[in-house]
Each structure stands twice: as C-alpha cells, then as structure tokens.
Amino acid sequence: MLQMLSGGNLNLINAMTSTALQTIVAKSLPALSGESLTYNAAKNVYLTLGYTSAAGNMYYKAIRVSKKLAVFYHIGQGYARTFLNGITLFCWDGTKARIIGQKFWGGSNWRDFSEYFAKEQSILMLKDFMTSQMKLQGAHVSEQELLTFSRAAIEETQHKQLA
C-alpha cells in the first residue's frame, strides 16, 4: 500500500484536470452516490447538499480529494457553532474507493470544527492505516517516516484542484 501511495505517484496528484477530478468525485466515491456537489473555492472543498435535522442543525460532508485519497469531514452546523461529527478516509486506486479509516465524535464527545484538528486527525488516521499495512507485510518503517508521509499525503488533498 505504501508503494501504491508513494513511489512518485504522490507528486502526480495535481496532474488531474478539474473536469476529470469532478467526474471521479461525482461518480466513483461510494459515499456520494446520488448526492449533488458544489465546489467552494474560498474554502477549497467540495460540499454535499446536506439536510436539516428536527433540531434545526444542518448536516453535510466537506470533501477534499487528491489522486489517491479522499477525506470526508462529517460536519454539523448549529445555531451557535460548527462541529465535526467524524472523518472518513478513502483510498482511491483508480477504479474504486475503499474506506481505510473512520473516526466519529458525538454525544458528550463532540468537537468544535477546526481545520487544524481535522487535518491532524486525518494524518493520524492515515499513519495508523499505513502502520497496520506495514505490519501485515512484515516491513519496518520508522514512526517518523510514516508520519512525514501521512502529512504529505493529507496535505496533497488540501491543494487547490480546480484552475
């Protein structure tokens, strides 16, 4: 898996055209089946349509993508604050997406939304996935190397994808 995400492929992430990227996001990621997307250039994020709960809170997904990863932030917008309900991390292999990490907050454990917190949690989720893959393959990579790789891969999802 590490070889699939690295080995020069990480440098090719921004090579996709905006049309191709929009097509991949709209048609291939399973969590978006049938959902409308908009692109918010100011925040550099795709947004799903969302819904309003009986309590009046708005819930939607904010999505950042690269050629190999998609990070879905499950967000709630209340009357006084925006909160992070969860993060789902997908790996894209060119044919289909698969979930490689999920973390949810809720109840008394909810979190105010923070770009920094969401990014750091995504980095840790990818590092944990890579650590498990490394163990399955009997390989050894230092914790720092995995963390550096994970940070770079998540940061690639935050680069502007549209011209």
mmCIF file of C-alpha atoms in Angstrom:
data_model
loop_
_atom_site.group_PDB
_atom_site.id
_atom_site.type_symbol
_atom_site.label_atom_id
_atom_site.label_comp_id
_atom_site.label_asym_id
_atom_site.label_seq_id
_atom_site.Cartn_x
_atom_site.Cartn_y
_atom_site.Cartn_z
ATOM 1 C CA MET A 1 0.000 0.000 0.000
ATOM 2 C CA LEU A 2 2.826 2.416 0.842
ATOM 3 C CA GLN A 3 4.263 1.839 -2.604
ATOM 4 C CA MET A 4 0.873 2.496 -4.201
ATOM 5 C CA LEU A 5 0.595 5.893 -2.470
ATOM 6 C CA SER A 6 4.247 6.881 -2.843
ATOM 7 C CA GLY A 7 6.904 5.943 -5.368
ATOM 8 C CA GLY A 8 6.459 9.159 -7.323
ATOM 9 C CA ASN A 9 2.669 8.896 -7.540
ATOM 10 C CA LEU A 10 2.283 11.444 -4.762
ATOM 11 C CA ASN A 11 3.935 14.057 -6.999
ATOM 12 C CA LEU A 12 1.371 13.361 -9.742
ATOM 13 C CA ILE A 13 -1.626 14.174 -7.584
ATOM 14 C CA ASN A 14 -2.161 17.644 -9.065
ATOM 15 C CA ALA A 15 -1.866 16.351 -12.649
ATOM 16 C CA MET A 16 -5.616 15.715 -12.976
ATOM 17 C CA THR A 17 -7.726 18.229 -14.830
ATOM 18 C CA SER A 18 -10.634 19.801 -12.998
ATOM 19 C CA THR A 19 -13.160 18.012 -15.210
ATOM 20 C CA ALA A 20 -11.577 14.616 -14.583
ATOM 21 C CA LEU A 21 -11.411 15.281 -10.853
ATOM 22 C CA GLN A 22 -15.046 16.340 -10.707
ATOM 23 C CA THR A 23 -16.043 13.205 -12.637
ATOM 24 C CA ILE A 24 -14.142 10.955 -10.224
ATOM 25 C CA VAL A 25 -15.622 12.614 -7.166
ATOM 26 C CA ALA A 26 -19.174 12.670 -8.511
ATOM 27 C CA LYS A 27 -19.259 9.126 -9.917
ATOM 28 C CA SER A 28 -16.767 6.977 -8.054
ATOM 29 C CA LEU A 29 -16.709 7.676 -4.354
ATOM 30 C CA PRO A 30 -19.312 5.470 -2.712
ATOM 31 C CA ALA A 31 -20.392 7.952 -0.046
ATOM 32 C CA LEU A 32 -21.550 10.385 -2.732
ATOM 33 C CA SER A 33 -23.973 8.157 -4.590
ATOM 34 C CA GLY A 34 -26.806 10.350 -5.778
ATOM 35 C CA GLU A 35 -25.601 13.447 -3.938
ATOM 36 C CA SER A 36 -25.143 16.849 -5.524
ATOM 37 C CA LEU A 37 -21.769 18.507 -5.098
ATOM 38 C CA THR A 38 -20.683 22.103 -5.137
ATOM 39 C CA TYR A 39 -17.146 23.401 -5.012
ATOM 40 C CA ASN A 40 -16.360 26.176 -2.546
ATOM 41 C CA ALA A 41 -13.210 27.803 -3.962
ATOM 42 C CA ALA A 42 -12.734 30.046 -0.921
ATOM 43 C CA LYS A 43 -12.504 27.008 1.381
ATOM 44 C CA ASN A 44 -11.071 24.722 -1.334
ATOM 45 C CA VAL A 45 -13.562 21.973 -0.578
ATOM 46 C CA TYR A 46 -16.402 20.069 -2.227
ATOM 47 C CA LEU A 47 -19.660 20.227 -0.274
ATOM 48 C CA THR A 48 -22.609 17.856 -0.339
ATOM 49 C CA LEU A 49 -26.131 19.215 -0.271
ATOM 50 C CA GLY A 50 -26.811 18.221 3.345
ATOM 51 C CA TYR A 51 -30.010 18.100 5.343
ATOM 52 C CA THR A 52 -31.599 19.884 8.305
ATOM 53 C CA SER A 53 -32.454 17.906 11.427
ATOM 54 C CA ALA A 54 -35.605 18.307 13.526
ATOM 55 C CA ALA A 55 -33.470 20.311 15.982
ATOM 56 C CA GLY A 56 -32.616 22.763 13.194
ATOM 57 C CA ASN A 57 -28.992 21.714 12.714
ATOM 58 C CA MET A 58 -27.608 21.389 9.167
ATOM 59 C CA TYR A 59 -25.502 18.287 8.391
ATOM 60 C CA TYR A 60 -23.292 17.847 5.334
ATOM 61 C CA LYS A 61 -19.948 16.481 4.167
ATOM 62 C CA ALA A 62 -16.959 18.629 3.271
ATOM 63 C CA ILE A 63 -14.665 16.680 0.948
ATOM 64 C CA ARG A 64 -11.056 17.123 -0.054
ATOM 65 C CA VAL A 65 -9.528 14.891 -2.719
ATOM 66 C CA SER A 66 -6.259 14.049 -4.391
ATOM 67 C CA LYS A 67 -5.447 11.440 -6.986
ATOM 68 C CA LYS A 68 -5.105 8.718 -4.320
ATOM 69 C CA LEU A 69 -7.067 9.908 -1.269
ATOM 70 C CA ALA A 70 -10.377 11.450 -0.295
ATOM 71 C CA VAL A 71 -11.032 12.921 3.133
ATOM 72 C CA PHE A 72 -14.680 13.345 4.127
ATOM 73 C CA TYR A 73 -15.403 15.634 7.073
ATOM 74 C CA HIS A 74 -18.862 14.945 8.516
ATOM 75 C CA ILE A 75 -19.920 18.406 9.659
ATOM 76 C CA GLY A 76 -22.830 19.790 11.606
ATOM 77 C CA GLN A 77 -23.816 23.452 11.627
ATOM 78 C CA GLY A 78 -25.781 24.504 14.713
ATOM 79 C CA TYR A 79 -27.187 27.909 15.588
ATOM 80 C CA ALA A 80 -24.036 28.906 17.502
ATOM 81 C CA ARG A 81 -21.198 26.734 16.186
ATOM 82 C CA THR A 82 -19.909 24.341 13.563
ATOM 83 C CA PHE A 83 -18.943 20.904 14.803
ATOM 84 C CA LEU A 84 -17.042 17.907 13.481
ATOM 85 C CA ASN A 85 -19.050 14.691 13.773
ATOM 86 C CA GLY A 86 -16.484 12.452 12.080
ATOM 87 C CA ILE A 87 -13.890 11.838 9.413
ATOM 88 C CA THR A 88 -13.864 9.106 6.781
ATOM 89 C CA LEU A 89 -10.648 8.473 4.879
ATOM 90 C CA PHE A 90 -10.805 6.778 1.479
ATOM 91 C CA CYS A 91 -8.033 5.373 -0.689
ATOM 92 C CA TRP A 92 -8.590 5.692 -4.432
ATOM 93 C CA ASP A 93 -6.927 3.044 -6.610
ATOM 94 C CA GLY A 94 -8.069 4.396 -9.972
ATOM 95 C CA THR A 95 -11.019 2.033 -10.178
ATOM 96 C CA LYS A 96 -12.847 2.317 -6.886
ATOM 97 C CA ALA A 97 -12.591 3.879 -3.472
ATOM 98 C CA ARG A 98 -12.349 1.992 -0.228
ATOM 99 C CA ILE A 99 -12.555 3.167 3.333
ATOM 100 C CA ILE A 100 -9.207 2.957 5.104
ATOM 101 C CA GLY A 101 -10.129 4.860 8.251
ATOM 102 C CA GLN A 102 -13.071 6.299 10.150
ATOM 103 C CA LYS A 103 -13.431 8.204 13.360
ATOM 104 C CA PHE A 104 -16.605 9.705 14.821
ATOM 105 C CA TRP A 105 -17.394 12.077 17.653
ATOM 106 C CA GLY A 106 -20.797 12.673 19.129
ATOM 107 C CA GLY A 107 -22.936 12.797 22.222
ATOM 108 C CA SER A 108 -20.860 14.280 25.028
ATOM 109 C CA ASN A 109 -17.702 13.754 22.947
ATOM 110 C CA TRP A 110 -18.498 16.250 20.143
ATOM 111 C CA ARG A 111 -15.820 18.584 18.766
ATOM 112 C CA ASP A 112 -15.970 22.159 17.532
ATOM 113 C CA PHE A 113 -14.824 22.171 13.907
ATOM 114 C CA SER A 114 -11.218 23.252 13.455
ATOM 115 C CA GLU A 115 -9.293 22.867 10.196
ATOM 116 C CA TYR A 116 -6.155 22.145 12.207
ATOM 117 C CA PHE A 117 -7.787 19.439 14.353
ATOM 118 C CA ALA A 118 -9.479 17.811 11.331
ATOM 119 C CA LYS A 119 -6.206 17.772 9.372
ATOM 120 C CA GLU A 120 -4.201 16.340 12.286
ATOM 121 C CA GLN A 121 -6.793 13.615 12.907
ATOM 122 C CA SER A 122 -6.702 12.719 9.181
ATOM 123 C CA ILE A 123 -2.909 12.489 9.294
ATOM 124 C CA LEU A 124 -3.042 10.181 12.323
ATOM 125 C CA MET A 125 -5.712 8.018 10.688
ATOM 126 C CA LEU A 126 -3.566 7.573 7.556
ATOM 127 C CA LYS A 127 -0.472 6.861 9.669
ATOM 128 C CA ASP A 128 -2.387 4.208 11.629
ATOM 129 C CA PHE A 129 -3.566 2.590 8.390
ATOM 130 C CA MET A 130 -0.029 2.612 6.984
ATOM 131 C CA THR A 131 1.304 1.145 10.249
ATOM 132 C CA SER A 132 -1.169 -1.745 10.014
ATOM 133 C CA GLN A 133 -0.218 -2.342 6.364
ATOM 134 C CA MET A 134 3.464 -2.295 7.270
ATOM 135 C CA LYS A 135 2.886 -4.925 9.975
ATOM 136 C CA LEU A 136 0.860 -7.112 7.595
ATOM 137 C CA GLN A 137 3.699 -7.013 5.088
ATOM 138 C CA GLY A 138 6.378 -7.648 7.700
ATOM 139 C CA ALA A 139 8.135 -4.419 6.776
ATOM 140 C CA HIS A 140 9.768 -1.877 9.027
ATOM 141 C CA VAL A 141 9.438 1.851 8.535
ATOM 142 C CA SER A 142 10.150 4.360 11.271
ATOM 143 C CA GLU A 143 7.265 6.111 13.001
ATOM 144 C CA GLN A 144 8.663 9.458 11.869
ATOM 145 C CA GLU A 145 8.846 8.344 8.226
ATOM 146 C CA LEU A 146 5.214 7.162 8.349
ATOM 147 C CA LEU A 147 4.143 10.434 9.949
ATOM 148 C CA THR A 148 6.023 12.511 7.355
ATOM 149 C CA PHE A 149 4.489 10.508 4.516
ATOM 150 C CA SER A 150 0.986 10.737 6.007
ATOM 151 C CA ARG A 151 1.286 14.500 6.491
ATOM 152 C CA ALA A 152 2.393 14.987 2.866
ATOM 153 C CA ALA A 153 -0.424 12.780 1.527
ATOM 154 C CA ILE A 154 -3.119 14.602 3.534
ATOM 155 C CA GLU A 155 -1.672 17.988 2.582
ATOM 156 C CA GLU A 156 -1.999 16.990 -1.081
ATOM 157 C CA THR A 157 -5.772 16.723 -0.559
ATOM 158 C CA GLN A 158 -5.743 20.347 0.583
ATOM 159 C CA HIS A 159 -4.122 21.752 -2.553
ATOM 160 C CA LYS A 160 -6.449 23.566 -4.912
ATOM 161 C CA GLN A 161 -7.637 21.083 -7.523
ATOM 162 C CA LEU A 162 -9.518 23.418 -9.843
ATOM 163 C CA ALA A 163 -7.996 26.016 -12.138
#
